[in-house]
Short mmCIF file of C-alpha atoms in Angstrom, two decimals:
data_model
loop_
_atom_site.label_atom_id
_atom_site.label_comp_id
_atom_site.label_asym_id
_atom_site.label_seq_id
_atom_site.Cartn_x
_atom_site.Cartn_y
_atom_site.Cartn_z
CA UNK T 1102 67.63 128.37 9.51
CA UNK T 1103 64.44 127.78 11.30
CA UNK T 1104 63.00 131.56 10.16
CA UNK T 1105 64.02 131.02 6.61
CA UNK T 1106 62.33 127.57 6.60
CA UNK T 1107 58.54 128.50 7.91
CA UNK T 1108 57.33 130.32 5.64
CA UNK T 1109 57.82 127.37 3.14
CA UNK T 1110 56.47 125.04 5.90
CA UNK T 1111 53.12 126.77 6.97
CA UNK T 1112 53.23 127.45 3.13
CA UNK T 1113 52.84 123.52 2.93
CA UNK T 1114 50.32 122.76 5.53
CA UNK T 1115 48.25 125.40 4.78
CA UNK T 1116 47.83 124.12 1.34
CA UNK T 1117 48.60 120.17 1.72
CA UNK T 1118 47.97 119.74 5.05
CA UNK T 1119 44.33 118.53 4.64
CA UNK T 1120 44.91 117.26 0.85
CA UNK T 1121 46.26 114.40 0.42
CA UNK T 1122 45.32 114.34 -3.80
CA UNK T 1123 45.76 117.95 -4.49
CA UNK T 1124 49.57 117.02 -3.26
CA UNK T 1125 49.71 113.79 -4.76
CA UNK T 1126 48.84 115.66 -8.18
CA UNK T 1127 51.00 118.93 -7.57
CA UNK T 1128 54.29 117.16 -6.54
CA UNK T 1129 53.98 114.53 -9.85
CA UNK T 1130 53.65 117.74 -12.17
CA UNK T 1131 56.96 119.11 -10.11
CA UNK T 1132 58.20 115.65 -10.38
CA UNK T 1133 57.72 115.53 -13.99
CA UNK T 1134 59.32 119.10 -14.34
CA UNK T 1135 62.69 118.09 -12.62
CA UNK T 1136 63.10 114.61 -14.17
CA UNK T 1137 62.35 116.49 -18.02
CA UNK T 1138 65.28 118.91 -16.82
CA UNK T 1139 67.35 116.24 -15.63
CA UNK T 1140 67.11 114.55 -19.07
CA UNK T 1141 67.67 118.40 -20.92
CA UNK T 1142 70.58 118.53 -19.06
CA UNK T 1143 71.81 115.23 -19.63
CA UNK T 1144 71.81 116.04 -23.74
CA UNK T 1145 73.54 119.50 -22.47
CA UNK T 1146 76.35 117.71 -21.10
CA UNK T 1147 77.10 114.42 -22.82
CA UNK T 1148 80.30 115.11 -25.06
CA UNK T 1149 79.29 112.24 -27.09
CA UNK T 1150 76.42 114.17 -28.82
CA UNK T 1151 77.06 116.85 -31.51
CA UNK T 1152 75.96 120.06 -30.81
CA UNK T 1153 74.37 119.89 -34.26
CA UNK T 1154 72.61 117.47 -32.77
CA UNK T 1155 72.20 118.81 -28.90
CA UNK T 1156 70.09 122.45 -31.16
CA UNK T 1157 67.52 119.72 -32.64
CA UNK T 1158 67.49 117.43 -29.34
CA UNK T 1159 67.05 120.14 -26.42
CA UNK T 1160 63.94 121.81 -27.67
CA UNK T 1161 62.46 118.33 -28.27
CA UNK T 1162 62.86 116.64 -25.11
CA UNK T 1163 61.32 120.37 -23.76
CA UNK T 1164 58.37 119.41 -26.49
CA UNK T 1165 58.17 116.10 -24.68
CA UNK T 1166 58.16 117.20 -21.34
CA UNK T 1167 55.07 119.67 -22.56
CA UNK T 1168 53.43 116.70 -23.64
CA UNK T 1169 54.02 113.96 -20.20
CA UNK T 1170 53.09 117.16 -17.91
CA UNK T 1171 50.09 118.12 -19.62
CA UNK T 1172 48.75 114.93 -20.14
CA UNK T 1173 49.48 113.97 -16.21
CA UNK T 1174 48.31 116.85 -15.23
CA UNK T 1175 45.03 117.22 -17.15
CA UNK T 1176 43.94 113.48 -16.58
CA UNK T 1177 45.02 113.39 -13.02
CA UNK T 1178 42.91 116.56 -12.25
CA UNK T 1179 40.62 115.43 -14.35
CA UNK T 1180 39.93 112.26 -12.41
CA UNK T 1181 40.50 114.34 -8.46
CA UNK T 1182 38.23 116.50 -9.76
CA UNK T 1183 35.40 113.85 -10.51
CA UNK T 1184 35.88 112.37 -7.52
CA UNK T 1185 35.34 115.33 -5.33
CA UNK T 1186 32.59 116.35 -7.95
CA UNK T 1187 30.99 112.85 -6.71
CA UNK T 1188 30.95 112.91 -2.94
CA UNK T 1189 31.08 116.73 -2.14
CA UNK T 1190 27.68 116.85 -3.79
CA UNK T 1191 26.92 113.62 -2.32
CA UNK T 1192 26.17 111.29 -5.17
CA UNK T 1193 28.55 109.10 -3.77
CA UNK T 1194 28.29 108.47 -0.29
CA UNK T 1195 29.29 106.64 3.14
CA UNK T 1196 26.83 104.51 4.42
CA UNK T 1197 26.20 106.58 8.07
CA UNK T 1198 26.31 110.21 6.08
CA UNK T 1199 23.58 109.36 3.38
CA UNK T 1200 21.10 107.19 6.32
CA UNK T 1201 22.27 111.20 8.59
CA UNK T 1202 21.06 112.95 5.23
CA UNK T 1203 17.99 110.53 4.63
CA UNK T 1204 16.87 110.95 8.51
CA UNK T 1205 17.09 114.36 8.72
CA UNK T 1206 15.42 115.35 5.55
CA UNK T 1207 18.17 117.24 3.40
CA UNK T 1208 16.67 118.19 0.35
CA UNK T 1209 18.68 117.90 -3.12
CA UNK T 1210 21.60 115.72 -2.52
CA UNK T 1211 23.14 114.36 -4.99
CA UNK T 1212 21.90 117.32 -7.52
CA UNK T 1213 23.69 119.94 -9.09
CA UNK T 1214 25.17 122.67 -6.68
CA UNK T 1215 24.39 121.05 -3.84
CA UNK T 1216 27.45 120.67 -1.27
CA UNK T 1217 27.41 118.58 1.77
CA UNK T 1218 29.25 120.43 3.90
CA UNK T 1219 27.78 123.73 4.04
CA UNK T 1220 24.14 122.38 3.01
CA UNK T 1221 23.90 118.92 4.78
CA UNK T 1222 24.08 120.61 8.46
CA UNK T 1223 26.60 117.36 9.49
CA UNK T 1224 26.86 116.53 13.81
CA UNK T 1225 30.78 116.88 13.99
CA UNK T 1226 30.77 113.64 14.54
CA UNK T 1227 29.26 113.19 10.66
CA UNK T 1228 31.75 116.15 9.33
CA UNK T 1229 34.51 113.82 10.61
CA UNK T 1230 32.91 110.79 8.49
CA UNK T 1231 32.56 112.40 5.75
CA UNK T 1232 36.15 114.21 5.85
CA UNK T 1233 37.53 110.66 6.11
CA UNK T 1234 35.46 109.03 3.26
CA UNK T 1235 36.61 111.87 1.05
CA UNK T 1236 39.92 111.84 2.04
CA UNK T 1237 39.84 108.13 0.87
CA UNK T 1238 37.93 108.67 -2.28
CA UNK T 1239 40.25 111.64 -3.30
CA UNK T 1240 43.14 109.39 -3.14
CA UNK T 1241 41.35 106.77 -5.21
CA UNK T 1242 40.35 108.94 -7.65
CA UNK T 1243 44.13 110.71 -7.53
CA UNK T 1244 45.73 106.93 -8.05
CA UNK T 1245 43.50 105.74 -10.98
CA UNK T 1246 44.36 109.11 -12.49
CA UNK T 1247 47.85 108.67 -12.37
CA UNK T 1248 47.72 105.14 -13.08
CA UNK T 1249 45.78 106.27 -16.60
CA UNK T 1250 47.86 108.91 -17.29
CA UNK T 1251 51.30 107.39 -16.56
CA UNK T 1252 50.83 104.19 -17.83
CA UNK T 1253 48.37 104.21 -20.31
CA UNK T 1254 47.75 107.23 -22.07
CA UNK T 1255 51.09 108.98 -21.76
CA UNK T 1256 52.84 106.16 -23.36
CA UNK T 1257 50.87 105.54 -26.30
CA UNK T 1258 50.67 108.84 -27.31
CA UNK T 1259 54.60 109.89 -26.42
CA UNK T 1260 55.43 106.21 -28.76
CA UNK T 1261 53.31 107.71 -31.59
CA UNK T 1262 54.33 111.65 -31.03
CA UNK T 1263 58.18 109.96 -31.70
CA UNK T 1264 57.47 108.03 -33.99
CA UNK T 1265 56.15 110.82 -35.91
CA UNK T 1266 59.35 112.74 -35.50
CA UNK T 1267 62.19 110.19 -35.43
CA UNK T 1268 61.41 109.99 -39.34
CA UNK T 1269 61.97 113.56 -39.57
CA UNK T 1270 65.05 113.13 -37.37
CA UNK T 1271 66.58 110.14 -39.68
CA UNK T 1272 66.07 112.06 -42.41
CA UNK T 1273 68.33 115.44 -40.82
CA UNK T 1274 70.78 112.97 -39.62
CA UNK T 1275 71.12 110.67 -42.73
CA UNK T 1276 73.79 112.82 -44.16
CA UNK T 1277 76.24 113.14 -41.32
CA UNK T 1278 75.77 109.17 -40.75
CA UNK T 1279 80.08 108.80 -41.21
CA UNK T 1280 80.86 111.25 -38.33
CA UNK T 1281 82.71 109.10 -36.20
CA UNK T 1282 80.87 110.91 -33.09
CA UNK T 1283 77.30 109.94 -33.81
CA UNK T 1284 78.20 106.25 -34.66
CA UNK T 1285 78.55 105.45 -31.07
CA UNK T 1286 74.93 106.02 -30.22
CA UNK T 1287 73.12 105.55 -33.76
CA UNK T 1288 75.16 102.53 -35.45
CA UNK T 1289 73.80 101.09 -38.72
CA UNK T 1290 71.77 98.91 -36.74
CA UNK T 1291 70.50 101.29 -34.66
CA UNK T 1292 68.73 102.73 -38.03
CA UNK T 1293 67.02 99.83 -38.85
CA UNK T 1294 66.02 99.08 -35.55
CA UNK T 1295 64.19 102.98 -35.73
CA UNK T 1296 64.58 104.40 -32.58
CA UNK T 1297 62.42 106.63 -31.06
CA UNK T 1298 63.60 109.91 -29.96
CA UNK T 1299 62.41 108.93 -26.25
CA UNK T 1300 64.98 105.83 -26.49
CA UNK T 1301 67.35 108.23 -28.19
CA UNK T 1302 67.41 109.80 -25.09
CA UNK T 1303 67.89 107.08 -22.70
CA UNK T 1304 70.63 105.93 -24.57
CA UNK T 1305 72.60 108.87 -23.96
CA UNK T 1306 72.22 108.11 -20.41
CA UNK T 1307 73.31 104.40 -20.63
CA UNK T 1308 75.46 104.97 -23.59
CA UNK T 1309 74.39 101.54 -24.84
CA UNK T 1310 72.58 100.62 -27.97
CA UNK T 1311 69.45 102.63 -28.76
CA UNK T 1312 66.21 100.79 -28.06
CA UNK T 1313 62.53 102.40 -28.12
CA UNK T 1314 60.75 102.03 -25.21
CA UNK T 1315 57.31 103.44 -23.53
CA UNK T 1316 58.92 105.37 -20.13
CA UNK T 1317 61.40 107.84 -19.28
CA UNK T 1318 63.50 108.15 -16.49
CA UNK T 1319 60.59 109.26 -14.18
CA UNK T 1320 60.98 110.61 -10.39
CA UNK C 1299 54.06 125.66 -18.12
CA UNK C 1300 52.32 129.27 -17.56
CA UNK C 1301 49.46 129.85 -15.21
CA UNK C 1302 47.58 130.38 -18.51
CA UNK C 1303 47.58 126.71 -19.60
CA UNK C 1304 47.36 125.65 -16.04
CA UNK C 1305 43.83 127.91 -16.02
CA UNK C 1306 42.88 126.26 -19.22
CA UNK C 1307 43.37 122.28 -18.24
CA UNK C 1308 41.33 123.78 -14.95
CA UNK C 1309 38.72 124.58 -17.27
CA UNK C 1310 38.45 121.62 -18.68
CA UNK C 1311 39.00 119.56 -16.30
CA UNK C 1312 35.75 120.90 -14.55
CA UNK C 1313 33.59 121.36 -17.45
CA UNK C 1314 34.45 117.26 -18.38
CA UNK C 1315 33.80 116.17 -14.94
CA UNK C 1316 30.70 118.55 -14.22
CA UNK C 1317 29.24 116.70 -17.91
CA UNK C 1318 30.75 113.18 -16.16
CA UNK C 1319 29.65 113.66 -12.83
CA UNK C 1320 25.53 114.33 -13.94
CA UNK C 1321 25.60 110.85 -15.61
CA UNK C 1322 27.22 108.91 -13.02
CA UNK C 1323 24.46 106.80 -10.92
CA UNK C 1324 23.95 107.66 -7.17
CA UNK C 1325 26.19 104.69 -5.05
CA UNK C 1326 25.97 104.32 -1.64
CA UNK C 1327 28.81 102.65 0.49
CA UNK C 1328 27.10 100.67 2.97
CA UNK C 1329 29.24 97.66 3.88
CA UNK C 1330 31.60 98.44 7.15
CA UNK C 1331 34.64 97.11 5.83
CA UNK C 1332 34.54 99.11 2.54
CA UNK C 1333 34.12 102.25 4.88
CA UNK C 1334 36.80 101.41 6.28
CA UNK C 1335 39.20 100.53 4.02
CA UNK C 1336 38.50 103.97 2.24
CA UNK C 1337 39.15 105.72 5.59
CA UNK C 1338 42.36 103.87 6.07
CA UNK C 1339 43.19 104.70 2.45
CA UNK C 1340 42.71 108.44 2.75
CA UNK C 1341 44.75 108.04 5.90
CA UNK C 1342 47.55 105.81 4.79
CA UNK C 1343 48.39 106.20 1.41
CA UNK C 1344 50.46 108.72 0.65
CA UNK C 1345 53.24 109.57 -2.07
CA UNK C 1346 55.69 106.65 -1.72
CA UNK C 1347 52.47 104.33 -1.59
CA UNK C 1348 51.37 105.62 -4.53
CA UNK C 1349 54.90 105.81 -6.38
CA UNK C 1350 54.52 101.85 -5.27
CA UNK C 1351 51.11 101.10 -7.05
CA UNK C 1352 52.19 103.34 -9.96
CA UNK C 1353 55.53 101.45 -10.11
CA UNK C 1354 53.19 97.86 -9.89
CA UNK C 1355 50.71 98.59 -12.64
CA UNK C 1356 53.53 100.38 -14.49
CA UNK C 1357 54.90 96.66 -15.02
CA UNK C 1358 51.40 95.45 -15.95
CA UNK C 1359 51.66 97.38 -18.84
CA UNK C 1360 53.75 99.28 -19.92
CA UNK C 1361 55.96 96.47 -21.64
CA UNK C 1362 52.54 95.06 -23.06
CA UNK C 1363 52.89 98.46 -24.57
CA UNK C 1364 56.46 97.76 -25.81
CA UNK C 1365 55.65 94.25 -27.07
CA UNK C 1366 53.05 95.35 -28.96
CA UNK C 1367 54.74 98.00 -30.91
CA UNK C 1368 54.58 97.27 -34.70
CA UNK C 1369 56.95 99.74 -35.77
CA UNK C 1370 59.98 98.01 -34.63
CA UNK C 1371 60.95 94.40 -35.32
CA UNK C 1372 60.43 91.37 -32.83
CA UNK C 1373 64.15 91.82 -31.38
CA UNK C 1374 64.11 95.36 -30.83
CA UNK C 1375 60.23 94.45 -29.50
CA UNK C 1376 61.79 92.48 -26.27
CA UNK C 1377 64.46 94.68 -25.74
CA UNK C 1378 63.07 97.38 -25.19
CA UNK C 1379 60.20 95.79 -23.12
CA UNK C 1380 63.39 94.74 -21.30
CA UNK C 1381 64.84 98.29 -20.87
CA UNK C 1382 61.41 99.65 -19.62
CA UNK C 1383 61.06 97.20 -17.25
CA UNK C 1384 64.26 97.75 -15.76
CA UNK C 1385 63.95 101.07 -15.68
CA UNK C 1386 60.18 100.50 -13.86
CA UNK C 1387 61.94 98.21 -11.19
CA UNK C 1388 64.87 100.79 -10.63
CA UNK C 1389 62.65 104.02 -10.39
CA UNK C 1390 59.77 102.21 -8.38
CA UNK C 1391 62.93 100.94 -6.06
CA UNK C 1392 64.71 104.51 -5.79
CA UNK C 1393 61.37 106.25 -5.29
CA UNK C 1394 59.49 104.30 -3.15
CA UNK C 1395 62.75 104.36 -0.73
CA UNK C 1396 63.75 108.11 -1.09
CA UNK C 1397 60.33 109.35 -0.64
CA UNK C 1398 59.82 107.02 2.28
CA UNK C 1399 63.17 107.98 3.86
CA UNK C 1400 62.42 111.60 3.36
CA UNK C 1401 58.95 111.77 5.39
CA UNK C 1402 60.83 110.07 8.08
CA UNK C 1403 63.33 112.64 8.02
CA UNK C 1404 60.53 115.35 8.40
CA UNK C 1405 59.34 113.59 10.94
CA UNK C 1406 61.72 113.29 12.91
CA UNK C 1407 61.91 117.44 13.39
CA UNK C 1408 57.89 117.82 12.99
CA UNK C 1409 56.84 117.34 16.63
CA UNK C 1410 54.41 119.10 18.42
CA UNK C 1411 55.35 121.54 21.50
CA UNK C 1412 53.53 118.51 23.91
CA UNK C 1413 55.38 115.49 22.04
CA UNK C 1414 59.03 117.16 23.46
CA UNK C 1415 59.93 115.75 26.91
CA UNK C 1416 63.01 116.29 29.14
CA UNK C 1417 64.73 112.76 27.53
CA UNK C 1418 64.03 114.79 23.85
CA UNK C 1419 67.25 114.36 22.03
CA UNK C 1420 67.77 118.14 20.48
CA UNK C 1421 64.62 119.65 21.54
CA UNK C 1422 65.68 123.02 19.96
CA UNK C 1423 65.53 120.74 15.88
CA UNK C 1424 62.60 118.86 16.46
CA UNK C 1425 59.93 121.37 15.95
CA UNK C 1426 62.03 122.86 12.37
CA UNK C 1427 59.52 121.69 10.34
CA UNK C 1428 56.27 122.09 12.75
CA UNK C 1429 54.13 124.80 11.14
CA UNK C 1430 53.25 127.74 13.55
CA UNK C 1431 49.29 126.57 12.97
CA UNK C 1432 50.06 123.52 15.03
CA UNK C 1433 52.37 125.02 17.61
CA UNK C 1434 49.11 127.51 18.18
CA UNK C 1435 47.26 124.34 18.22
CA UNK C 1436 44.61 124.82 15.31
CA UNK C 1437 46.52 121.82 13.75
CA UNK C 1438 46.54 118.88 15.41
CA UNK C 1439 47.17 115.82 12.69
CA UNK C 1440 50.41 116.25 11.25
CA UNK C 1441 50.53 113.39 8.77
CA UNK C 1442 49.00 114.98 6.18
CA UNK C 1443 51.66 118.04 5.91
CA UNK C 1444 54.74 115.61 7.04
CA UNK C 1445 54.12 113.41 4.10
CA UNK C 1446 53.70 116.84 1.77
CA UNK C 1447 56.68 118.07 3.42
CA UNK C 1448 58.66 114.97 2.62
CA UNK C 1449 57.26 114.39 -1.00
CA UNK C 1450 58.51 117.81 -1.71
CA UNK C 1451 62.10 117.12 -0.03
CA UNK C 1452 62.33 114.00 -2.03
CA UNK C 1453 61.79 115.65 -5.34
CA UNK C 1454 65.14 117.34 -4.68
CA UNK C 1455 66.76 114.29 -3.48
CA UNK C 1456 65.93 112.64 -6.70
CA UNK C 1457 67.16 115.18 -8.97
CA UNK C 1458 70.62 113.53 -7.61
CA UNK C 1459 69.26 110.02 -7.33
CA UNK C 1460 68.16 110.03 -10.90
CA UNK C 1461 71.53 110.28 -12.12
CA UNK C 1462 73.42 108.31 -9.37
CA UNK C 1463 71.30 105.48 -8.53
CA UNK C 1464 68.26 104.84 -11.50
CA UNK C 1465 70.83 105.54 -14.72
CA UNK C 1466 73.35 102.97 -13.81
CA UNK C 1467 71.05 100.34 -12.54
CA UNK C 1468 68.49 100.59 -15.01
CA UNK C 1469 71.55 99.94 -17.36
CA UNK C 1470 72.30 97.30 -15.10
CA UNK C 1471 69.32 95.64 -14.93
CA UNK C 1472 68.88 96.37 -18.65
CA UNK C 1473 71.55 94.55 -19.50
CA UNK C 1474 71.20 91.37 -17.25
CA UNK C 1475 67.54 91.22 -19.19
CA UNK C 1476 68.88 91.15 -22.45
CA UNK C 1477 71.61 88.48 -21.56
CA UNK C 1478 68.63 86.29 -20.63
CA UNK C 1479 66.82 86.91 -23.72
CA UNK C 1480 69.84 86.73 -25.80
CA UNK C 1481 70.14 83.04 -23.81
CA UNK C 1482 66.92 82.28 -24.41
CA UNK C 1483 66.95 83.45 -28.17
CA UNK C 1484 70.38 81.57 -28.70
CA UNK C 1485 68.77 78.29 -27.16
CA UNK C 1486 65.86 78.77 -30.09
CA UNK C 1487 68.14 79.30 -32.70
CA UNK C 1488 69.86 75.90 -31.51
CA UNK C 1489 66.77 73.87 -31.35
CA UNK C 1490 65.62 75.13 -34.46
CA UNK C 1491 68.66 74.07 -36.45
CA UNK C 1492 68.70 70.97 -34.62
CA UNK C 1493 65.17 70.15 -35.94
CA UNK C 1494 65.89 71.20 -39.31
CA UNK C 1495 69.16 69.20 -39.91
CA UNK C 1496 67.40 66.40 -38.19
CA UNK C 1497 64.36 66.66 -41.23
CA UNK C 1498 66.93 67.32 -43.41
CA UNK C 1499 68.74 63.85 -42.35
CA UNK C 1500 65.30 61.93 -42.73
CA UNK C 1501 64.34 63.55 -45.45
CA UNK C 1502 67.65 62.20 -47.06
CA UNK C 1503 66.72 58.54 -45.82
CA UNK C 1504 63.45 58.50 -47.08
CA UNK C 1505 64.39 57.93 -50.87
CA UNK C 1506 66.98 55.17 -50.16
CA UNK C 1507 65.10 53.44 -47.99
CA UNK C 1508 62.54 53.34 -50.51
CA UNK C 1509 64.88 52.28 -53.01
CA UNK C 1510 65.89 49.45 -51.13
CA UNK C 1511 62.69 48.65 -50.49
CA UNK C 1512 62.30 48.25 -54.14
CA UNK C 1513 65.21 46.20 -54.53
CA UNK C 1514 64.18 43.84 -51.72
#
C-alpha cells in the first residue's frame, strides 16, 4: 500500500509542496474536469432523456466543459502569473526586502529580467521574507483569479454561449415536442420560459422544472 | 484538454502579464500589519479557504447575474437566481467540509519520523503519506504538501458527493426558495387585487355621490 502510494506522494510535494497557487490553480482545472464528467455522465444515464436527445446533449456539455476549463484556467494563470511577474522581479515588494535591496545597492529591481532571488543576494533571513510575502501574494493573486473567472467571466459568457445554442436546440426539438418522454423535462412552459442548455442540464439532475441559471454543479 | 492548448494559454498567459506587469507602478508594502497579514495568508489559506471565499463572492454575484438576464421573463428571472443560489450554498457547504475533512485525514498519516512517540497510536500508518524528502529531512514544513495532498483526495471524494449530497440539496434548497417567492409573489398578487377592487369600489361612488350632491 505504502510503496504504491509514494511515488504519487513525493510526486505531490515535489511539485505542490512549496506552491500553494500553482495547486490552488491545478486542482480547480481537475476539479472542473471531474464535475463536467459527472454532469456527461449524468445525461448518459438518466432514462428520462432520449437518446436522440443524449447524441446532441453529450458533446455539448463536453463543448461546455472546454469552455469553464479554459476560461478558469487561462484567467487564473493569467492572474498567478502577474503576481509572481510582480514581486519575483521586485516591483512589488515587502517593506524589509526593498529597504535590504535599497541598502545594499542592487541595481535594476523592479526592471525587466531582473529576479530577486538569484540577483538580489538575500541574508537567509531576507530569502525567508521574501518566500513568505510571495507565498501570500501568489495566493492573492490565485483567489482574485478564480474569483474573476468563476464568477464573473465564466458566467456571462457560458449564459450567452447557451443562449446562442438553446435556439438551435428548440428548433431540433420542436418537432418531437408530443413524445411523452421529453414532456417531463421541457413542458410547454418550459419553452416559453427558454431554457438554457446549462439549466437543461441541471434539470436532469433535479428532475424539476427547467430554469436558466449562471453555475453548474461545481466541485 | 491536450498539452498543446495547455502550452498555448501558457503563452499567453505570459506574454499578457509580461505587457501587464511593465505598466504596473512600483508598490512597496511598508505597514507591519499588511506584512503580516500577507504572510499569514500565504500560510493559511489553502483550498477549502479558498472554495469558502469563492463560494462567498459566488453569492455576491452570481444571482445579480441571473436577475439581470433579459432573455428570460421576470418569473423565470428569480427562479433561477433561486436555483443558483442554492446550488452556491450547497456546493460552498459540501466543499468547504470535504476538502477540510480530507487534509485532516492526510494529516493524520503525514507525520514526520521525530513527531512518532512510544504513546503513537499505529506508528507503522502515520508516516503513509510523508514524502521520502521529509523523512531524509530536506523537507521540514509539511502544510504546504498535506493541504495538496488533501485537495487532491477530495476531488475524488466529490465525484461521489456531487451526486449524493449537492444534487438533492440544491433541489432542496431550490425548492424551499421558490416556495418563498411563490409566497411572496402570491401575497402581491393579493394586495394588488385588493387595491384595484378597492379603486374600482370608489371609483363606483364617485358618480353617485356626485349625483346626490346635485340633488341636495
Amino acid at each position: 500500500m505504502a510503496n504504491f502510494l509514494k511515488p504519487f506522494v513525493n510526486w505531490v510535494a515535489k511539485n505542490y509542496g512549496d506552491n500553494v497557487g500553482k495547486m490552488l490553480i491545478h486542482t480547480g482545472v481537475i476539479g472542473w474536469i471531474l464535475s463536467s464528467a459527472a454532469q456527461v455522465v449524468a445525461i448518459m444515464i438518466n432514462d428520462k432523456i432520449p437518446k436522440k436527445q443524449k447524441l446532441y446533449m453529450i458533446p455539448q456539455e463536453i463543448a461546455d466543459a472546454g469552455v469553464n476549463i479554459i476560461s478558469f484556467y487561462l484567467i487564473t494563470q493569467t492572474c498567478k502569473s502577474l503576481g509572481s511577474k510582480l514581486v519575483d522581479s521586485g516591483r512589488w515588494l515587502s517593506g524589509p526586502v526593498r529597504k535590504f535591496l535599497l541598502d545594499n545597492n542592487i541595481q535594476n529591481v523592479g526592471k525587466k529580467g531582473f529576479d530577486v532571488l538569484t540577483q538580489g543576494q538575500l541574508t537567509p533571513e531576507m530569502m525567508t521574507k521574501f518566500k513568505e510575502f510571495r507565498s501570500g501574494m501568489d495566493v492573492l493573486f490565485t483567489t482574485a483569479g478564480s474569483i474573476l473567472s468563476c464568477n464573473i467571466v465564466t458566467p456571462i459568457v457560458r449564459n450567452e454561449i447557451a443562449a446562442n445554442r438553446q435556439k438551435k436546440f428548440i428548433a431540433d426539438l420542436e418537432p418531437t415536442t408530443n413524445d411523452v418522454s421529453n414532456q417531463s423535462i421541457f413542458n410547454q412552459n418550459s419553452y416559453k420560459r427558454r431554457p438554457t442548455m446549462d439549466a437543461f442540464i441541471d434539470g436532469t439532475y433535479s428532475r424539476q422544472r427547467v430554469y436558466p441559471t449562471s453555475s453548474s454543479l461545481k466541485i | 484538454m491536450t498539452s498543446l492548448n495547455v502550452n498555448r494559454i501558457s503563452t499567453v498567459a505570459r506574454n499578457v502579464t509580461g505587457a501587464v506587469a511593465g505598466a504596473i507602478p512600483t508598490v512597496t508594502i511598508k505597514g507591519e500589519r499588511a506584512n503580516k497579514f500577507i504572510t499569514w495568508i500565504g500560510k493559511n489559506i489553502s483550498s477549502p479557504e479558498n472554495r469558502l471565499i469563492l463560494g462567498v463572492t459566488a453569492l455576491m454575484s452570481q444571482p445579480f447575474i441571473d436577475l439581470h438576464n433579459r432573455k428570460v421573463d421576470e418569473e423565470t428571472r428569480k427562479v433561477s437566481a433561486a436555483r443558483t443560489v442554492a446550488k452556491i450554498i450547497a456546493g460552498t457547504l459540501t466543499g468547504v467540509l470535504v476538502r477540510k475533512g480530507c487534509i485532516k485525514a492526510i494529516d493524520a498519516f503525514s507525520m514526520l519520523p521525530s513527531q512518532i512517540t512510544a504513546t503513537t497510536k499505529w506508528p507503522w500508518l502515520r508516516t503513509l503519506f510523508t514524502p521520502d524528502s521529509a523523512i531524509s529531512g530536506v523537507l521540514t514544513d509539511l502544510t504546504h504538501h498535506k493541504n495538496a495532498l488533501g485537495t487532491f483526495l477530495s476531488l475524488f471524494v466529490m465525484t461521489i458527493t456531487n451526486f449524493a449530497i449537492d444534487a438533492p440539496l440544491t433541489k432542496f434548497l431550490t425548492n424551499k426558495f421558490v416556495d418563498k417567492i411563490k409566497e411572496k409573489d402570491a401575497i402581491k398578487a393579493e394586495e394588488a387585487k385588493l387595491k384595484q377592487t378597492t379603486q374600482q369600489i370608489i371609483a363606483q361612488q364617485k358618480p353617485q355621490e356626485v349625483k346626490e350632491v346635485a340633488r341636495g
